[in-house]
């Protein structure tokens, strides 16, 4: 048996749907900002439970547009150090300054670290739901933000379909940014989505995404926007995947349950326990290795002796230790001890919308042998 780290899934009927629609798009010549983009936006907003959604060409664009609208120019924004590079980078691209904060044992932003790091010029906080779980501490973070008059936005790249107390990811702050990059739970090839309940954010996001133009047909530029549009072909791919989202998530949860049970009998590794009110989409199935075990060696042996591939970590190195930040001299090893420790010890077991229970069982057996 061979177990890949992840697998992108387009059912045959979805491929047929996409081909059909691409044919139509090519015939009509309506290639961008058309009806499929709007359909995707409407269905996505309804699903998340927000009033508005704006489709864009990447999750990174979605982050930057929101930050430009919230106005971070010359101001600082608190970002967890355990995130993908795009989160802090989007703050810098929007003209802001990044302040990193540490995380808690569930890999997500630590409210105490936020409080410690708030400065005079701090404008807001970006929370990143790592691996697919919305952390329960988001309630505390909402309170901190309200009390200090800071914005709260979600980097929701990992959490399509995840809930906390039955409430969908993307509806916890002023706005949220989703990604449909190929590795995510659903993909549009490349793409992203902004969701919000705030009409002003919505209207300005439409303007920012299209070169800051006040309207589609005019040539009046009111904002410093960019080409952040999603093409109709990407929208059709995204729509077909989006309509599979619940099915994909249910399947991932089944695989995760097999892992939850199986890992109880394996020493050396502890899965990240989720409280019952948290329903992850299992973008990643994360677990933490005991101290003293060497992750690289374990992954290599799994790959070479058992043909089981673990996926990339979330994340291997916290952002403050990435050369682009560390070399500036502002950060050093030991600044964010919880994130540094978890980043060293975490692993992500293979998971996908089409992984079989047999593959999950084989992964557990192989892991058990390697950890012995
Ligand atoms: C993937 C990802 C992004 C960026 O999304 P793109 O669509 O690749 O631009 C941003 N933040 C996090 C946490 C991500 O995982």
Short mmCIF file of C-alpha atoms and ligand atoms in Angstrom, two decimals:
data_model
loop_
_atom_site.label_atom_id
_atom_site.label_comp_id
_atom_site.label_asym_id
_atom_site.label_seq_id
_atom_site.Cartn_x
_atom_site.Cartn_y
_atom_site.Cartn_z
CA UNK A 1 0.00 0.00 0.00
CA UNK A 2 1.04 3.58 -0.63
CA UNK A 3 -0.50 6.52 1.23
CA UNK A 4 -0.10 10.02 -0.23
CA UNK A 5 -0.07 13.00 2.14
CA UNK A 6 -3.11 14.52 0.47
CA UNK A 7 -5.17 14.15 -2.67
CA UNK A 8 -7.16 16.66 -4.69
CA UNK A 9 -10.52 15.24 -5.69
CA UNK A 10 -12.66 16.14 -8.71
CA UNK A 11 -15.43 13.55 -9.17
CA UNK A 12 -16.05 12.62 -12.85
CA UNK A 13 -19.40 14.42 -12.95
CA UNK A 14 -17.75 17.59 -11.63
CA UNK A 15 -15.13 17.42 -14.37
CA UNK A 16 -17.96 17.16 -16.90
CA UNK A 17 -19.74 20.13 -15.29
CA UNK A 18 -16.55 22.21 -15.38
CA UNK A 19 -15.81 21.33 -19.04
CA UNK A 20 -19.34 22.23 -19.96
CA UNK A 21 -19.21 25.58 -18.25
CA UNK A 22 -15.75 26.41 -19.63
CA UNK A 23 -17.12 25.76 -23.11
CA UNK A 24 -19.98 28.16 -22.40
CA UNK A 25 -17.65 30.80 -20.94
CA UNK A 26 -15.39 30.63 -23.98
CA UNK A 27 -18.39 30.97 -26.29
CA UNK A 28 -19.94 33.93 -24.52
CA UNK A 29 -16.61 35.65 -23.91
CA UNK A 30 -17.71 36.56 -20.39
CA UNK A 31 -14.38 35.55 -18.86
CA UNK A 32 -14.18 37.55 -15.68
CA UNK A 33 -16.49 39.23 -13.12
CA UNK A 34 -19.53 37.43 -14.52
CA UNK A 35 -22.42 35.31 -13.35
CA UNK A 36 -20.40 32.35 -12.03
CA UNK A 37 -18.30 34.56 -9.77
CA UNK A 38 -21.52 36.08 -8.45
CA UNK A 39 -23.11 32.67 -7.97
CA UNK A 40 -20.07 31.48 -6.05
CA UNK A 41 -20.20 34.59 -3.86
CA UNK A 42 -23.91 34.25 -3.14
CA UNK A 43 -23.75 30.56 -2.28
CA UNK A 44 -20.64 30.99 -0.17
CA UNK A 45 -22.09 33.90 1.85
CA UNK A 46 -25.29 31.95 2.47
CA UNK A 47 -23.29 28.95 3.66
CA UNK A 48 -21.04 30.93 6.01
CA UNK A 49 -24.00 32.96 7.23
CA UNK A 50 -22.62 36.38 6.37
CA UNK A 51 -24.44 39.02 4.35
CA UNK A 52 -21.72 39.44 1.74
CA UNK A 53 -18.91 37.64 -0.07
CA UNK A 54 -16.39 38.88 -2.63
CA UNK A 55 -14.44 36.43 -4.80
CA UNK A 56 -10.80 37.26 -5.49
CA UNK A 57 -7.80 35.60 -7.11
CA UNK A 58 -6.13 34.28 -3.92
CA UNK A 59 -6.39 34.01 -0.17
CA UNK A 60 -3.46 36.41 0.08
CA UNK A 61 -5.37 39.02 -1.95
CA UNK A 62 -8.40 38.53 0.29
CA UNK A 63 -6.24 39.27 3.35
CA UNK A 64 -4.62 42.33 1.82
CA UNK A 65 -7.91 43.84 0.60
CA UNK A 66 -9.48 43.53 4.06
CA UNK A 67 -6.39 45.07 5.68
CA UNK A 68 -6.38 47.99 3.24
CA UNK A 69 -10.05 48.65 3.98
CA UNK A 70 -9.57 48.41 7.75
CA UNK A 71 -6.73 50.91 7.33
CA UNK A 72 -3.47 49.51 8.70
CA UNK A 73 -1.17 52.01 6.96
CA UNK A 74 1.49 52.99 9.50
CA UNK A 75 -0.22 50.97 12.24
CA UNK A 76 0.66 47.64 13.83
CA UNK A 77 -1.33 44.42 13.57
CA UNK A 78 -1.01 41.42 15.88
CA UNK A 79 -0.45 38.15 14.04
CA UNK A 80 0.25 34.67 15.49
CA UNK A 81 3.82 33.59 14.75
CA UNK A 82 2.53 30.11 13.96
CA UNK A 83 1.00 30.84 10.57
CA UNK A 84 1.71 30.79 6.87
CA UNK A 85 3.95 33.57 5.57
CA UNK A 86 1.02 35.17 3.68
CA UNK A 87 -0.60 36.33 6.94
CA UNK A 88 2.20 38.69 8.08
CA UNK A 89 3.19 39.49 4.47
CA UNK A 90 -0.30 40.82 3.70
CA UNK A 91 0.01 43.25 6.64
CA UNK A 92 3.30 44.56 5.24
CA UNK A 93 1.87 44.83 1.70
CA UNK A 94 -1.04 46.84 3.08
CA UNK A 95 1.44 49.29 4.64
CA UNK A 96 1.19 48.04 8.21
CA UNK A 97 3.65 46.73 10.79
CA UNK A 98 3.61 43.17 12.12
CA UNK A 99 3.73 42.28 15.81
CA UNK A 100 3.92 38.57 16.37
CA UNK A 101 2.19 36.86 19.29
CA UNK A 102 2.53 33.37 20.73
CA UNK A 103 0.01 30.55 20.54
CA UNK A 104 -1.54 28.14 23.05
CA UNK A 105 -1.29 24.33 23.05
CA UNK A 106 -4.03 24.15 20.39
CA UNK A 107 -1.74 26.03 17.95
CA UNK A 108 -3.92 29.18 17.91
CA UNK A 109 -3.39 32.74 19.08
CA UNK A 110 -2.91 33.12 22.85
CA UNK A 111 -5.14 35.87 24.33
CA UNK A 112 -2.50 36.64 27.00
CA UNK A 113 0.16 37.08 24.37
CA UNK A 114 -2.13 39.47 22.48
CA UNK A 115 -2.61 41.60 25.60
CA UNK A 116 1.14 41.63 26.26
CA UNK A 117 1.89 42.76 22.72
CA UNK A 118 -0.70 45.50 22.18
CA UNK A 119 1.01 48.82 21.50
CA UNK A 120 -0.16 52.42 21.20
CA UNK A 121 -0.36 52.12 17.41
CA UNK A 122 -2.05 48.69 17.27
CA UNK A 123 -5.02 48.66 14.95
CA UNK A 124 -6.19 45.07 15.10
CA UNK A 125 -5.66 41.34 15.39
CA UNK A 126 -5.64 38.56 12.80
CA UNK A 127 -6.63 35.17 14.15
CA UNK A 128 -5.62 32.10 12.13
CA UNK A 129 -7.59 28.90 12.72
CA UNK A 130 -4.71 26.48 12.33
CA UNK A 131 -5.35 23.10 10.75
CA UNK A 132 -9.13 23.45 10.64
CA UNK A 133 -10.21 24.08 14.25
CA UNK A 134 -11.70 27.38 15.41
CA UNK A 135 -10.18 27.80 18.87
CA UNK A 136 -12.63 28.32 21.78
CA UNK A 137 -10.41 31.18 23.02
CA UNK A 138 -11.76 33.25 20.12
CA UNK A 139 -14.45 34.48 22.55
CA UNK A 140 -11.81 35.94 24.84
CA UNK A 141 -10.04 37.44 21.83
CA UNK A 142 -13.30 39.07 20.66
CA UNK A 143 -13.65 40.62 24.13
CA UNK A 144 -10.09 41.93 24.14
CA UNK A 145 -10.61 43.48 20.70
CA UNK A 146 -13.89 45.09 21.71
CA UNK A 147 -12.49 46.49 24.94
CA UNK A 148 -9.43 47.95 23.19
CA UNK A 149 -11.25 49.10 20.06
CA UNK A 150 -9.21 46.80 17.80
CA UNK A 151 -10.49 45.07 14.69
CA UNK A 152 -10.59 41.29 14.60
CA UNK A 153 -10.24 39.51 11.27
CA UNK A 154 -10.00 35.82 10.50
CA UNK A 155 -7.43 34.26 8.23
CA UNK A 156 -9.84 31.46 7.38
CA UNK A 157 -7.63 29.76 4.78
CA UNK A 158 -7.79 26.44 6.68
CA UNK A 159 -11.42 26.37 7.80
CA UNK A 160 -13.98 26.04 5.01
CA UNK A 161 -16.88 24.31 6.75
CA UNK A 162 -15.50 24.30 10.32
CA UNK A 163 -17.72 25.42 13.19
CA UNK A 164 -17.53 26.50 16.83
CA UNK A 165 -20.80 26.07 18.77
CA UNK A 166 -22.47 25.53 15.42
CA UNK A 167 -21.29 28.90 14.09
CA UNK A 168 -19.39 28.83 10.81
CA UNK A 169 -15.82 29.94 10.38
CA UNK A 170 -15.69 33.35 8.76
CA UNK A 171 -18.38 34.94 10.91
CA UNK A 172 -16.39 35.75 14.07
CA UNK A 173 -14.77 39.07 13.20
CA UNK A 174 -15.30 42.14 11.00
CA UNK A 175 -14.27 40.13 7.94
CA UNK A 176 -12.60 36.86 6.98
CA UNK A 177 -10.32 35.67 4.18
CA UNK A 178 -10.67 32.17 2.71
CA UNK A 179 -8.24 30.50 0.30
CA UNK A 180 -8.96 28.03 -2.49
CA UNK A 181 -5.33 27.15 -3.19
CA UNK A 182 -5.01 23.50 -4.39
CA UNK A 183 -3.85 22.15 -1.02
CA UNK A 184 -6.89 23.52 0.84
CA UNK A 185 -10.09 21.56 1.63
CA UNK A 186 -11.70 22.91 -1.56
CA UNK A 187 -9.94 24.59 -4.47
CA UNK A 188 -10.68 26.83 -7.43
CA UNK A 189 -7.18 26.28 -8.85
CA UNK A 190 -6.18 29.64 -7.41
CA UNK A 191 -8.63 31.84 -5.60
CA UNK A 192 -9.94 33.34 -2.40
CA UNK A 193 -13.09 34.77 -0.82
CA UNK A 194 -13.74 37.69 1.49
CA UNK A 195 -16.82 37.39 3.72
CA UNK A 196 -18.30 40.10 5.92
CA UNK A 197 -21.53 41.44 7.40
CA UNK A 198 -20.33 45.01 7.01
CA UNK A 199 -21.77 46.74 3.96
CA UNK A 200 -18.97 49.31 3.76
CA UNK A 201 -16.29 46.61 3.78
CA UNK A 202 -18.24 44.78 1.09
CA UNK A 203 -18.65 47.79 -1.20
CA UNK A 204 -15.02 48.83 -0.85
CA UNK A 205 -13.78 45.26 -1.43
CA UNK A 206 -15.56 45.25 -4.80
CA UNK A 207 -13.71 48.46 -5.67
CA UNK A 208 -10.30 47.32 -4.40
CA UNK A 209 -10.45 44.01 -6.27
CA UNK A 210 -10.88 45.76 -9.61
CA UNK A 211 -8.04 48.32 -9.68
CA UNK A 212 -9.80 50.63 -7.26
CA UNK A 213 -12.38 51.46 -9.92
CA UNK A 214 -15.59 52.97 -8.62
CA UNK A 215 -17.60 50.85 -11.09
CA UNK A 216 -17.04 48.02 -13.58
CA UNK A 217 -17.73 50.15 -16.66
CA UNK A 218 -16.32 53.49 -15.64
CA UNK A 219 -12.67 54.53 -15.48
CA UNK A 220 -12.80 56.45 -12.26
CA UNK A 221 -10.30 55.20 -9.65
CA UNK A 222 -11.14 55.99 -6.06
CA UNK A 223 -8.81 53.60 -4.20
CA UNK A 224 -5.33 52.17 -4.65
CA UNK A 225 -6.58 48.77 -5.72
CA UNK A 226 -4.96 46.11 -7.84
CA UNK A 227 -5.94 43.33 -10.23
CA UNK A 228 -7.32 40.97 -7.60
CA UNK A 229 -10.17 39.58 -9.74
CA UNK A 230 -11.26 35.94 -9.96
CA UNK A 231 -11.81 34.68 -13.52
CA UNK A 232 -15.05 32.95 -14.45
CA UNK A 233 -13.18 29.71 -15.13
CA UNK A 234 -11.77 29.70 -11.62
CA UNK A 235 -15.23 30.55 -10.28
CA UNK A 236 -16.74 27.51 -12.00
CA UNK A 237 -14.04 25.21 -10.59
CA UNK A 238 -14.59 26.77 -7.16
CA UNK A 239 -18.37 26.37 -7.39
CA UNK A 240 -18.12 22.67 -8.25
CA UNK A 241 -15.79 22.08 -5.29
CA UNK A 242 -17.85 24.24 -2.96
CA UNK A 243 -20.92 22.09 -3.66
CA UNK A 244 -18.87 19.11 -2.43
CA UNK A 245 -17.65 20.83 0.70
CA UNK A 246 -20.01 19.18 3.21
CA UNK A 247 -19.35 15.76 1.68
CA UNK A 248 -15.56 16.30 1.77
CA UNK A 249 -15.66 17.49 5.37
CA UNK A 250 -17.81 14.55 6.52
CA UNK A 251 -15.34 12.16 4.95
CA UNK A 252 -12.35 13.87 6.55
CA UNK A 253 -14.09 13.66 9.94
CA UNK A 254 -14.52 9.90 9.51
CA UNK A 255 -10.81 9.47 8.84
CA UNK A 256 -9.98 11.73 11.78
CA UNK A 257 -12.09 9.53 14.07
CA UNK A 258 -10.08 6.50 13.03
CA UNK A 259 -6.90 8.39 13.91
CA UNK A 260 -8.35 9.65 17.22
CA UNK A 261 -9.03 6.09 18.33
CA UNK A 262 -5.91 4.51 16.88
CA UNK A 263 -3.49 7.02 18.33
CA UNK A 264 -4.63 6.24 21.86
CA UNK A 265 -2.76 2.97 21.58
CA UNK A 266 0.44 4.42 20.18
CA UNK A 267 3.03 5.90 22.51
CA UNK A 268 5.23 8.83 21.57
CA UNK A 269 2.51 10.84 19.86
CA UNK A 270 -0.53 12.78 21.12
CA UNK A 271 -3.29 14.04 18.83
CA UNK A 272 -4.46 17.59 19.33
CA UNK A 273 -7.63 17.12 21.40
CA UNK A 274 -10.61 19.20 20.31
CA UNK A 275 -13.37 20.09 22.78
CA UNK A 276 -16.85 18.91 21.65
CA UNK A 277 -18.05 22.38 20.63
CA UNK A 278 -15.25 22.56 18.03
CA UNK A 279 -15.98 20.82 14.72
CA UNK A 280 -12.88 20.82 12.56
CA UNK A 281 -12.94 20.30 8.80
CA UNK A 282 -9.65 18.43 9.32
CA UNK A 283 -7.75 20.39 6.72
CA UNK A 284 -4.88 18.84 8.65
CA UNK A 285 -4.88 16.07 11.20
CA UNK A 286 -2.34 17.38 13.68
CA UNK A 287 -0.53 15.50 16.44
CA UNK A 288 2.43 16.30 18.66
CA UNK A 289 5.45 14.03 19.02
CA UNK A 290 7.01 13.46 22.42
CA UNK A 291 10.15 15.48 23.21
CA UNK A 292 13.33 13.78 22.08
CA UNK A 293 11.82 12.14 18.99
CA UNK A 294 13.24 13.27 15.68
CA UNK A 295 10.48 14.27 13.27
CA UNK A 296 12.60 14.22 10.13
CA UNK A 297 13.83 10.68 10.78
CA UNK A 298 10.33 9.41 11.58
CA UNK A 299 8.87 10.93 8.43
CA UNK A 300 11.72 9.58 6.32
CA UNK A 301 11.29 6.07 7.65
CA UNK A 302 7.53 6.18 7.12
CA UNK A 303 8.10 7.28 3.54
CA UNK A 304 10.93 4.93 2.67
CA UNK A 305 9.98 1.76 4.56
CA UNK A 306 6.17 2.01 4.45
CA UNK A 307 5.41 4.42 1.58
CA UNK A 308 3.35 6.60 3.91
CA UNK A 309 3.76 10.36 3.36
CA UNK A 310 2.95 12.85 6.08
CA UNK A 311 1.97 16.30 4.85
CA UNK A 312 3.72 19.60 5.47
CA UNK A 313 3.42 20.95 9.00
CA UNK A 314 1.36 23.95 10.10
CA UNK A 315 4.05 25.10 10.56
CA UNK A 316 7.58 23.77 10.49
CA UNK A 317 9.11 27.10 11.50
CA UNK A 318 7.26 29.97 13.21
CA UNK A 319 7.23 33.19 11.18
CA UNK A 320 9.42 35.22 13.55
CA UNK A 321 12.27 32.76 12.86
CA UNK A 322 11.89 33.00 9.07
CA UNK A 323 15.00 34.79 7.75
CA UNK A 324 13.00 37.73 6.39
CA UNK A 325 11.84 38.57 9.94
CA UNK A 326 14.65 37.15 12.06
CA UNK A 327 17.42 38.78 10.03
CA UNK A 328 15.89 42.21 10.64
CA UNK A 329 17.15 41.80 14.20
CA UNK A 330 13.71 42.25 15.78
CA UNK A 331 13.29 38.61 16.71
CA UNK A 332 15.37 35.76 18.07
CA UNK A 333 15.04 32.14 19.17
CA UNK A 334 13.06 31.86 22.38
CA UNK A 335 10.81 34.90 21.82
CA UNK A 336 7.68 32.77 21.39
CA UNK A 337 8.45 29.55 23.25
CA UNK A 338 5.13 27.72 22.86
CA UNK A 339 5.00 28.19 19.09
CA UNK A 340 8.67 27.26 18.74
CA UNK A 341 8.21 24.04 20.70
CA UNK A 342 5.00 22.98 18.90
CA UNK A 343 6.43 23.79 15.48
CA UNK A 344 9.36 21.45 16.19
CA UNK A 345 7.21 18.55 17.39
CA UNK A 346 4.03 18.63 15.33
CA UNK A 347 3.21 16.22 12.54
CA UNK A 348 0.30 16.08 10.09
CA UNK A 349 -1.02 12.62 9.27
CA UNK A 350 -2.19 11.99 5.71
CA UNK A 351 -5.82 12.93 5.09
CA UNK A 352 -8.05 13.76 2.13
CA UNK A 353 -11.64 13.62 0.89
CA UNK A 354 -10.95 10.24 -0.73
CA UNK A 355 -8.62 8.53 1.72
CA UNK A 356 -9.92 5.06 2.64
CA UNK A 357 -10.32 3.68 6.18
CA UNK A 358 -7.84 0.95 5.14
CA UNK A 359 -5.24 3.60 4.29
CA UNK A 360 -5.82 5.26 7.66
CA UNK A 361 -5.41 1.90 9.40
CA UNK A 362 -2.23 1.17 7.47
CA UNK A 363 -0.89 4.62 8.39
CA UNK A 364 -1.52 3.90 12.09
CA UNK A 365 0.13 0.46 11.87
CA UNK A 366 3.16 1.91 10.12
CA UNK A 367 3.46 4.74 12.61
CA UNK A 368 3.26 2.31 15.50
CA UNK A 369 6.16 0.28 14.08
CA UNK A 370 8.29 3.33 13.38
CA UNK A 371 7.77 4.78 16.86
CA UNK A 372 8.72 1.48 18.58
C1 LIG B 1 -2.91 29.15 2.01
C2 LIG B 1 -2.89 30.19 3.07
C3 LIG B 1 -2.94 31.56 2.75
C4 LIG B 1 -2.80 32.07 1.35
O1 LIG B 1 -3.74 31.67 0.46
P1 LIG B 1 -3.40 31.70 -1.11
O2 LIG B 1 -4.72 31.38 -1.72
O3 LIG B 1 -2.37 30.67 -1.38
O4 LIG B 1 -2.93 33.07 -1.44
C5 LIG B 1 -3.03 32.48 3.78
N1 LIG B 1 -3.02 32.09 5.07
C6 LIG B 1 -2.94 30.79 5.42
C7 LIG B 1 -2.95 30.42 6.87
C8 LIG B 1 -2.85 29.80 4.43
O5 LIG B 1 -2.74 28.52 4.78
#
